[in-house]
Amino acid sequence: MIVLLIRASTLPGAAEGMKYFVYADFSRLKDAEVWYAAVTQCFFSLNVGFGNIITLASYNKFSHNINRDAFIITTLDTFTSLLSGVTIFGILGNLAYEMKISPSEVIAAGGGTALAFISYPDALSKFTFAPWLFAITFFVMLFVLGLGSLQGLHANLNGLIKEYLPYTPDWKIAGCSSIILFLVGLIYVTQGGQYALDLVDFFGGTFVIFVCAICEVFLIAYIYGVDRLCLDIEFMSKKKVAIYWRLTWGLLTPLLLILIFLYFIWTLKPITYGIDSLRLPLGLEIFGWSILAVTVIQLMGWFFYYLYANRKYPGIQKLTETFSFKTWGPEGRQRTEEWKKFLEEKNATQQGKRSMIPTKIKAIFLDPYKS
């Protein structure tokens, strides 16, 4: 990537493309689609909401330094995003120079997979020394990056299957899931594969993930409880959680996510593809919305299932039992006892202090370990 950046910087018109990249048009902040795209890009770049972070984190040591990991990962992600952004916009600026059009027109026509398979190869072909060598290196890099991303997402699926089939060898689970996903993915190499990719990316890769992320944040903040989450982190890391994170997890993040999502839905436009912005066939749009519907129906279905399973309890207790976390805790009897003792000490310390949250709501949502 650094080699490409150096080469892109020497191309005519690259400066205009880079200038377009760093130029800020603050009027676009009023556009909900911009905020939605920014949030979903963060989800995709950091793999937030896909489940693989939780799966991979389950292999960490109990006292693993998550603060350090979060800082390193987000910093490196920001750096690589800026590096790749400057590089690709330098290349697009060169294309705009050669085509005698503005960078915005090139970007509008060359998004998505065209960046990797058209823009970058075009820049590599202009290398004066061994362009074939750099082309091979670039596509090997793409292949390795793809394997890395796939490994994390695949581990999430295989881990879920392993929970239900604990005695099945790992290689059988990985092999069967890989074959099935390979067969499903063949649709992307057909003539209409690009349109199928755009459709699944819009609904499955962003829309569904956004909905799942909102549900996850609300469940953690208001069902499991920010107080309980902070106590868990304090018990594992031996450090108190700052008030900034409490406000972010409990107020700012849920509020911003739901506002962005609702405003985006309100201003949603028909899905289009291609340079001419052609609208997708009605059947494909229905299929895309069905992907989202399956996710939402499944979430609601499990909620009502557990609500029905606790039908023997009266009134509000039925709801509290549905969201009960009595069996939740750290692995190992000794550590569980230490954790319970830690919670008892914290609860005793907190008694008598005023809370911004009504007592009944706190009793339901923030004290799930109490019987």
Short mmCIF file of C-alpha atoms in Angstrom, two decimals:
data_model
loop_
_atom_site.label_atom_id
_atom_site.label_comp_id
_atom_site.label_asym_id
_atom_site.label_seq_id
_atom_site.Cartn_x
_atom_site.Cartn_y
_atom_site.Cartn_z
CA MET A 1 0.00 0.00 0.00
CA ILE A 2 2.85 2.39 0.78
CA VAL A 3 4.49 1.57 -2.57
CA LEU A 4 1.20 2.31 -4.32
CA LEU A 5 0.90 5.59 -2.41
CA ILE A 6 4.37 6.68 -3.51
CA ARG A 7 3.61 5.78 -7.11
CA ALA A 8 0.17 7.39 -7.03
CA SER A 9 1.67 10.63 -5.73
CA THR A 10 3.82 10.94 -8.86
CA LEU A 11 0.92 10.55 -11.31
CA PRO A 12 -0.50 13.67 -13.02
CA GLY A 13 -3.78 14.74 -11.46
CA ALA A 14 -3.16 12.78 -8.25
CA ALA A 15 -3.00 15.95 -6.17
CA GLU A 16 -6.53 16.92 -7.23
CA GLY A 17 -7.83 13.50 -6.21
CA MET A 18 -6.12 13.68 -2.81
CA LYS A 19 -7.42 17.21 -2.33
CA TYR A 20 -10.93 15.95 -3.04
CA PHE A 21 -10.42 13.24 -0.39
CA VAL A 22 -9.45 15.64 2.41
CA TYR A 23 -11.87 18.42 1.42
CA ALA A 24 -14.75 18.65 3.89
CA ASP A 25 -18.22 19.57 2.70
CA PHE A 26 -19.98 20.26 6.00
CA SER A 27 -23.33 20.77 4.30
CA ARG A 28 -23.45 16.98 3.77
CA LEU A 29 -23.73 16.53 7.55
CA LYS A 30 -27.44 17.26 7.14
CA ASP A 31 -27.77 14.17 4.95
CA ALA A 32 -28.80 11.07 6.93
CA GLU A 33 -27.30 8.83 4.27
CA VAL A 34 -23.84 10.22 5.05
CA TRP A 35 -24.17 9.38 8.75
CA TYR A 36 -25.58 5.97 7.93
CA ALA A 37 -22.70 5.26 5.54
CA ALA A 38 -20.16 6.42 8.14
CA VAL A 39 -21.59 4.18 10.87
CA THR A 40 -21.87 1.13 8.64
CA GLN A 41 -18.32 1.71 7.37
CA CYS A 42 -17.10 1.65 10.98
CA PHE A 43 -19.07 -1.54 11.57
CA PHE A 44 -17.57 -3.15 8.48
CA SER A 45 -14.01 -1.92 9.05
CA LEU A 46 -13.90 -2.94 12.72
CA ASN A 47 -16.23 -5.96 12.28
CA VAL A 48 -18.60 -4.56 14.88
CA GLY A 49 -22.01 -6.23 14.96
CA PHE A 50 -20.92 -9.32 13.00
CA GLY A 51 -20.39 -11.44 16.12
CA ASN A 52 -16.84 -12.55 15.33
CA ILE A 53 -15.29 -10.14 17.86
CA ILE A 54 -17.31 -11.77 20.64
CA THR A 55 -16.42 -15.24 19.36
CA LEU A 56 -12.69 -14.54 19.15
CA ALA A 57 -12.71 -12.68 22.48
CA SER A 58 -14.06 -15.81 24.17
CA TYR A 59 -10.59 -17.34 23.72
CA ASN A 60 -8.89 -14.52 25.65
CA LYS A 61 -7.64 -14.89 29.19
CA PHE A 62 -10.07 -13.70 31.83
CA SER A 63 -7.91 -10.70 32.77
CA HIS A 64 -6.96 -9.84 29.18
CA ASN A 65 -6.11 -6.16 28.63
CA ILE A 66 -9.05 -5.15 26.45
CA ASN A 67 -8.25 -1.43 26.80
CA ARG A 68 -4.90 -1.95 25.09
CA ASP A 69 -6.40 -4.07 22.32
CA ALA A 70 -9.20 -1.58 21.64
CA PHE A 71 -6.72 1.30 21.41
CA ILE A 72 -4.32 -0.54 19.11
CA ILE A 73 -7.02 -1.91 16.79
CA THR A 74 -8.90 1.37 16.37
CA THR A 75 -5.67 3.34 15.87
CA LEU A 76 -4.32 0.95 13.24
CA ASP A 77 -7.71 0.78 11.54
CA THR A 78 -7.86 4.57 11.29
CA PHE A 79 -4.30 4.74 9.98
CA THR A 80 -4.83 2.08 7.30
CA SER A 81 -8.14 3.66 6.27
CA LEU A 82 -6.48 7.03 5.77
CA LEU A 83 -3.54 5.43 3.96
CA SER A 84 -5.74 3.50 1.56
CA GLY A 85 -8.04 6.51 1.12
CA VAL A 86 -5.23 8.86 0.10
CA THR A 87 -3.80 6.19 -2.21
CA ILE A 88 -7.01 5.36 -4.05
CA PHE A 89 -8.07 8.98 -4.41
CA GLY A 90 -4.67 9.79 -5.86
CA ILE A 91 -5.23 7.05 -8.46
CA LEU A 92 -8.78 8.24 -9.15
CA GLY A 93 -7.45 11.77 -9.55
CA ASN A 94 -5.12 10.49 -12.24
CA LEU A 95 -8.01 8.73 -14.01
CA ALA A 96 -10.02 11.96 -13.87
CA TYR A 97 -7.05 13.83 -15.36
CA GLU A 98 -6.75 11.40 -18.26
CA MET A 99 -10.51 11.30 -18.91
CA LYS A 100 -10.72 15.11 -18.54
CA ILE A 101 -13.56 14.95 -16.01
CA SER A 102 -13.85 15.87 -12.34
CA PRO A 103 -12.77 13.44 -9.58
CA SER A 104 -16.36 13.30 -8.31
CA GLU A 105 -17.55 11.88 -11.65
CA VAL A 106 -14.87 9.18 -11.61
CA ILE A 107 -15.71 8.26 -8.02
CA ALA A 108 -19.42 8.03 -8.79
CA ALA A 109 -18.71 5.62 -11.65
CA GLY A 110 -15.90 3.61 -10.05
CA GLY A 111 -17.03 2.58 -6.59
CA GLY A 112 -17.28 -0.84 -5.01
CA THR A 113 -15.26 -3.70 -6.48
CA ALA A 114 -14.17 -1.49 -9.39
CA LEU A 115 -11.61 0.11 -7.08
CA ALA A 116 -9.81 -3.19 -6.51
CA PHE A 117 -10.15 -4.67 -9.98
CA ILE A 118 -9.96 -1.59 -12.23
CA SER A 119 -8.44 1.44 -10.50
CA TYR A 120 -5.58 -0.26 -8.66
CA PRO A 121 -4.54 -2.47 -11.62
CA ASP A 122 -4.57 0.63 -13.82
CA ALA A 123 -2.14 2.32 -11.45
CA LEU A 124 0.06 -0.79 -11.31
CA SER A 125 0.25 -0.93 -15.10
CA LYS A 126 1.93 2.49 -15.06
CA PHE A 127 4.87 1.29 -12.98
CA THR A 128 8.07 1.64 -15.01
CA PHE A 129 9.83 -1.23 -13.23
CA ALA A 130 8.34 -4.75 -13.30
CA PRO A 131 4.64 -3.83 -13.23
CA TRP A 132 3.76 -7.54 -13.38
CA LEU A 133 5.61 -8.14 -10.10
CA PHE A 134 3.70 -5.42 -8.28
CA ALA A 135 0.43 -6.66 -9.81
CA ILE A 136 1.06 -10.17 -8.47
CA THR A 137 2.03 -8.75 -5.07
CA PHE A 138 -1.10 -6.61 -4.94
CA PHE A 139 -3.52 -9.43 -5.72
CA VAL A 140 -1.73 -11.77 -3.31
CA MET A 141 -2.24 -9.05 -0.69
CA LEU A 142 -5.95 -8.92 -1.54
CA PHE A 143 -6.15 -12.71 -1.27
CA VAL A 144 -4.46 -12.72 2.15
CA LEU A 145 -6.70 -9.90 3.38
CA GLY A 146 -9.72 -11.86 2.19
CA LEU A 147 -8.56 -14.96 4.04
CA GLY A 148 -8.04 -12.92 7.21
CA SER A 149 -11.53 -11.43 7.05
CA LEU A 150 -13.07 -14.79 6.19
CA GLN A 151 -11.30 -16.51 9.07
CA GLY A 152 -12.89 -14.20 11.62
CA LEU A 153 -16.38 -14.45 10.15
CA HIS A 154 -16.07 -18.19 9.60
CA ALA A 155 -14.94 -18.73 13.21
CA ASN A 156 -18.17 -17.08 14.32
CA LEU A 157 -20.30 -19.52 12.33
CA ASN A 158 -18.24 -22.56 13.28
CA GLY A 159 -18.26 -21.58 16.94
CA LEU A 160 -22.05 -21.37 16.89
CA ILE A 161 -22.36 -24.80 15.29
CA LYS A 162 -19.86 -26.21 17.79
CA GLU A 163 -22.10 -25.09 20.66
CA TYR A 164 -24.87 -27.37 19.39
CA LEU A 165 -22.59 -30.17 18.13
CA PRO A 166 -19.82 -30.24 20.77
CA TYR A 167 -18.59 -33.73 19.89
CA THR A 168 -18.28 -33.11 16.15
CA PRO A 169 -14.65 -32.66 15.01
CA ASP A 170 -13.75 -29.09 14.12
CA TRP A 171 -12.51 -30.05 10.65
CA LYS A 172 -15.88 -31.54 9.75
CA ILE A 173 -17.74 -28.40 10.84
CA ALA A 174 -15.30 -26.12 9.01
CA GLY A 175 -15.33 -28.31 5.90
CA CYS A 176 -19.11 -28.59 5.63
CA SER A 177 -19.72 -24.89 6.27
CA SER A 178 -17.00 -23.94 3.76
CA ILE A 179 -18.51 -26.12 1.04
CA ILE A 180 -22.01 -24.73 1.65
CA LEU A 181 -20.81 -21.12 1.65
CA PHE A 182 -18.74 -21.77 -1.48
CA LEU A 183 -21.79 -23.08 -3.33
CA VAL A 184 -23.90 -20.13 -2.18
CA GLY A 185 -21.16 -17.73 -3.25
CA LEU A 186 -21.16 -19.01 -6.81
CA ILE A 187 -24.00 -16.59 -7.53
CA TYR A 188 -21.48 -13.74 -7.31
CA VAL A 189 -19.49 -14.99 -10.32
CA THR A 190 -22.51 -15.06 -12.64
CA GLN A 191 -23.40 -12.23 -15.03
CA GLY A 192 -25.70 -10.72 -12.43
CA GLY A 193 -23.25 -11.35 -9.61
CA GLN A 194 -22.36 -7.68 -9.16
CA TYR A 195 -26.01 -6.76 -8.65
CA ALA A 196 -26.49 -9.67 -6.23
CA LEU A 197 -23.40 -8.51 -4.34
CA ASP A 198 -24.70 -4.94 -4.10
CA LEU A 199 -28.09 -6.18 -2.92
CA VAL A 200 -26.71 -8.49 -0.22
CA ASP A 201 -24.17 -5.85 0.82
CA PHE A 202 -26.88 -3.21 1.26
CA PHE A 203 -29.32 -5.38 3.20
CA GLY A 204 -27.21 -8.15 4.71
CA GLY A 205 -23.87 -6.39 5.12
CA THR A 206 -25.12 -3.02 6.36
CA PHE A 207 -28.87 -2.89 6.99
CA VAL A 208 -29.08 -6.11 9.01
CA ILE A 209 -25.85 -5.36 10.87
CA PHE A 210 -27.16 -1.91 11.78
CA VAL A 211 -30.38 -3.40 13.18
CA CYS A 212 -28.45 -6.06 15.11
CA ALA A 213 -26.06 -3.44 16.49
CA ILE A 214 -28.96 -1.29 17.72
CA CYS A 215 -30.56 -4.30 19.43
CA GLU A 216 -27.23 -5.32 20.94
CA VAL A 217 -26.53 -1.85 22.32
CA PHE A 218 -30.01 -1.54 23.81
CA LEU A 219 -29.84 -5.00 25.36
CA ILE A 220 -26.47 -4.31 26.94
CA ALA A 221 -27.35 -0.78 28.07
CA TYR A 222 -30.91 -1.21 29.32
CA ILE A 223 -31.49 -4.94 29.83
CA TYR A 224 -28.16 -6.24 31.08
CA GLY A 225 -27.37 -2.78 32.42
CA VAL A 226 -24.48 -0.38 32.01
CA ASP A 227 -23.83 -0.59 35.75
CA ARG A 228 -23.48 -4.36 35.58
CA LEU A 229 -21.29 -4.20 32.48
CA CYS A 230 -18.95 -1.69 34.13
CA LEU A 231 -18.72 -3.87 37.24
CA ASP A 232 -17.84 -6.88 35.10
CA ILE A 233 -15.08 -4.92 33.36
CA GLU A 234 -13.81 -3.60 36.69
CA PHE A 235 -13.71 -7.12 38.12
CA MET A 236 -11.72 -8.44 35.14
CA SER A 237 -9.35 -5.52 34.59
CA LYS A 238 -9.12 -4.20 38.18
CA LYS A 239 -9.81 -0.72 36.80
CA LYS A 240 -12.91 1.42 37.14
CA VAL A 241 -14.73 2.45 33.99
CA ALA A 242 -14.68 6.20 33.34
CA ILE A 243 -17.92 8.19 33.32
CA TYR A 244 -17.31 8.97 29.62
CA TRP A 245 -17.82 5.32 28.68
CA ARG A 246 -20.89 5.04 30.90
CA LEU A 247 -22.50 8.01 29.15
CA THR A 248 -21.43 6.72 25.73
CA TRP A 249 -22.75 3.19 26.23
CA GLY A 250 -25.87 4.16 28.16
CA LEU A 251 -27.00 7.32 26.37
CA LEU A 252 -25.08 8.69 23.39
CA THR A 253 -24.54 5.53 21.33
CA PRO A 254 -28.11 4.14 21.63
CA LEU A 255 -29.62 7.56 20.95
CA LEU A 256 -27.45 8.35 17.92
CA LEU A 257 -27.87 4.89 16.40
CA ILE A 258 -31.66 4.93 16.62
CA LEU A 259 -31.92 8.53 15.34
CA ILE A 260 -29.64 7.86 12.36
CA PHE A 261 -31.47 4.66 11.51
CA LEU A 262 -34.97 6.17 11.76
CA TYR A 263 -34.00 9.24 9.72
CA PHE A 264 -32.35 7.03 7.10
CA ILE A 265 -35.50 4.89 6.84
CA TRP A 266 -37.62 8.04 6.53
CA THR A 267 -35.49 9.38 3.66
CA LEU A 268 -34.77 6.00 2.05
CA LYS A 269 -34.65 6.00 -1.74
CA PRO A 270 -35.06 3.06 -4.15
CA ILE A 271 -31.91 0.98 -4.59
CA THR A 272 -30.10 1.66 -7.87
CA TYR A 273 -27.07 0.21 -9.62
CA GLY A 274 -24.71 1.11 -12.43
CA ILE A 275 -23.60 4.45 -13.79
CA ASP A 276 -27.10 5.18 -15.08
CA SER A 277 -28.62 4.57 -11.60
CA LEU A 278 -31.00 1.89 -12.83
CA ARG A 279 -33.52 0.64 -10.30
CA LEU A 280 -33.35 -2.99 -9.22
CA PRO A 281 -36.18 -5.30 -10.33
CA LEU A 282 -39.07 -5.51 -7.88
CA GLY A 283 -38.37 -9.19 -7.18
CA LEU A 284 -34.81 -8.46 -6.07
CA GLU A 285 -35.97 -5.61 -3.84
CA ILE A 286 -38.49 -7.92 -2.18
CA PHE A 287 -35.74 -10.50 -1.67
CA GLY A 288 -33.52 -7.85 -0.08
CA TRP A 289 -36.23 -6.70 2.31
CA SER A 290 -36.93 -10.33 3.18
CA ILE A 291 -33.33 -10.64 4.42
CA LEU A 292 -33.99 -7.83 6.88
CA ALA A 293 -37.42 -9.24 7.78
CA VAL A 294 -35.96 -12.65 8.66
CA THR A 295 -33.54 -10.98 11.08
CA VAL A 296 -36.17 -8.85 12.80
CA ILE A 297 -38.73 -11.68 12.95
CA GLN A 298 -36.11 -13.99 14.43
CA LEU A 299 -35.22 -11.50 17.17
CA MET A 300 -38.86 -10.96 18.06
CA GLY A 301 -39.57 -14.67 17.75
CA TRP A 302 -36.98 -15.64 20.35
CA PHE A 303 -38.25 -12.92 22.68
CA PHE A 304 -41.82 -14.21 22.55
CA TYR A 305 -40.59 -17.80 22.82
CA TYR A 306 -38.86 -17.14 26.14
CA LEU A 307 -41.76 -14.99 27.27
CA TYR A 308 -44.07 -17.94 26.62
CA ALA A 309 -41.64 -20.32 28.34
CA ASN A 310 -41.96 -18.19 31.50
CA ARG A 311 -45.75 -17.95 31.31
CA LYS A 312 -46.09 -19.55 34.76
CA TYR A 313 -44.83 -16.33 36.38
CA PRO A 314 -47.34 -13.54 37.06
CA GLY A 315 -47.31 -10.06 35.53
CA ILE A 316 -44.03 -8.21 35.39
CA GLN A 317 -42.13 -11.17 36.85
CA LYS A 318 -42.64 -12.95 33.54
CA LEU A 319 -40.60 -10.20 31.89
CA THR A 320 -37.89 -10.22 34.54
CA GLU A 321 -37.48 -13.98 34.26
CA THR A 322 -37.25 -13.68 30.47
CA PHE A 323 -34.30 -11.32 30.91
CA SER A 324 -32.84 -13.23 33.85
CA PHE A 325 -29.06 -13.60 34.04
CA LYS A 326 -28.90 -15.78 37.14
CA THR A 327 -26.78 -18.42 35.43
CA TRP A 328 -24.46 -15.85 33.86
CA GLY A 329 -20.98 -15.43 35.25
CA PRO A 330 -17.28 -16.20 34.84
CA GLU A 331 -16.10 -19.72 34.16
CA GLY A 332 -14.87 -21.74 37.14
CA ARG A 333 -16.40 -22.15 40.59
CA GLN A 334 -13.68 -20.24 42.46
CA ARG A 335 -13.79 -17.27 40.11
CA THR A 336 -17.60 -17.26 40.20
CA GLU A 337 -17.54 -17.06 44.00
CA GLU A 338 -15.03 -14.19 43.86
CA TRP A 339 -17.23 -12.43 41.34
CA LYS A 340 -20.37 -12.81 43.46
CA LYS A 341 -18.51 -11.51 46.50
CA PHE A 342 -17.28 -8.55 44.46
CA LEU A 343 -20.85 -7.73 43.38
CA GLU A 344 -22.15 -7.99 46.94
CA GLU A 345 -19.49 -5.56 48.15
CA LYS A 346 -20.30 -3.12 45.35
CA ASN A 347 -24.05 -3.37 45.98
CA ALA A 348 -23.51 -2.72 49.67
CA THR A 349 -21.41 0.34 48.83
CA GLN A 350 -23.99 1.68 46.38
CA GLN A 351 -26.97 1.34 48.73
CA GLY A 352 -28.34 4.67 49.81
CA LYS A 353 -26.94 6.53 46.81
CA ARG A 354 -29.33 8.34 44.51
CA SER A 355 -29.84 7.07 40.97
CA MET A 356 -30.99 8.84 37.82
CA ILE A 357 -32.94 5.71 36.89
CA PRO A 358 -36.34 4.98 38.48
CA THR A 359 -36.20 2.26 41.12
CA LYS A 360 -38.64 -0.12 39.42
CA ILE A 361 -36.86 0.07 36.09
CA LYS A 362 -33.52 -0.43 37.81
CA ALA A 363 -34.87 -3.43 39.69
CA ILE A 364 -36.00 -5.00 36.43
CA PHE A 365 -33.16 -4.15 34.09
CA LEU A 366 -30.07 -3.30 36.14
CA ASP A 367 -30.24 -5.93 38.90
CA PRO A 368 -30.69 -9.13 36.87
CA TYR A 369 -28.71 -11.26 39.33
CA LYS A 370 -31.08 -10.66 42.20
CA SER A 371 -33.73 -13.29 42.71
#
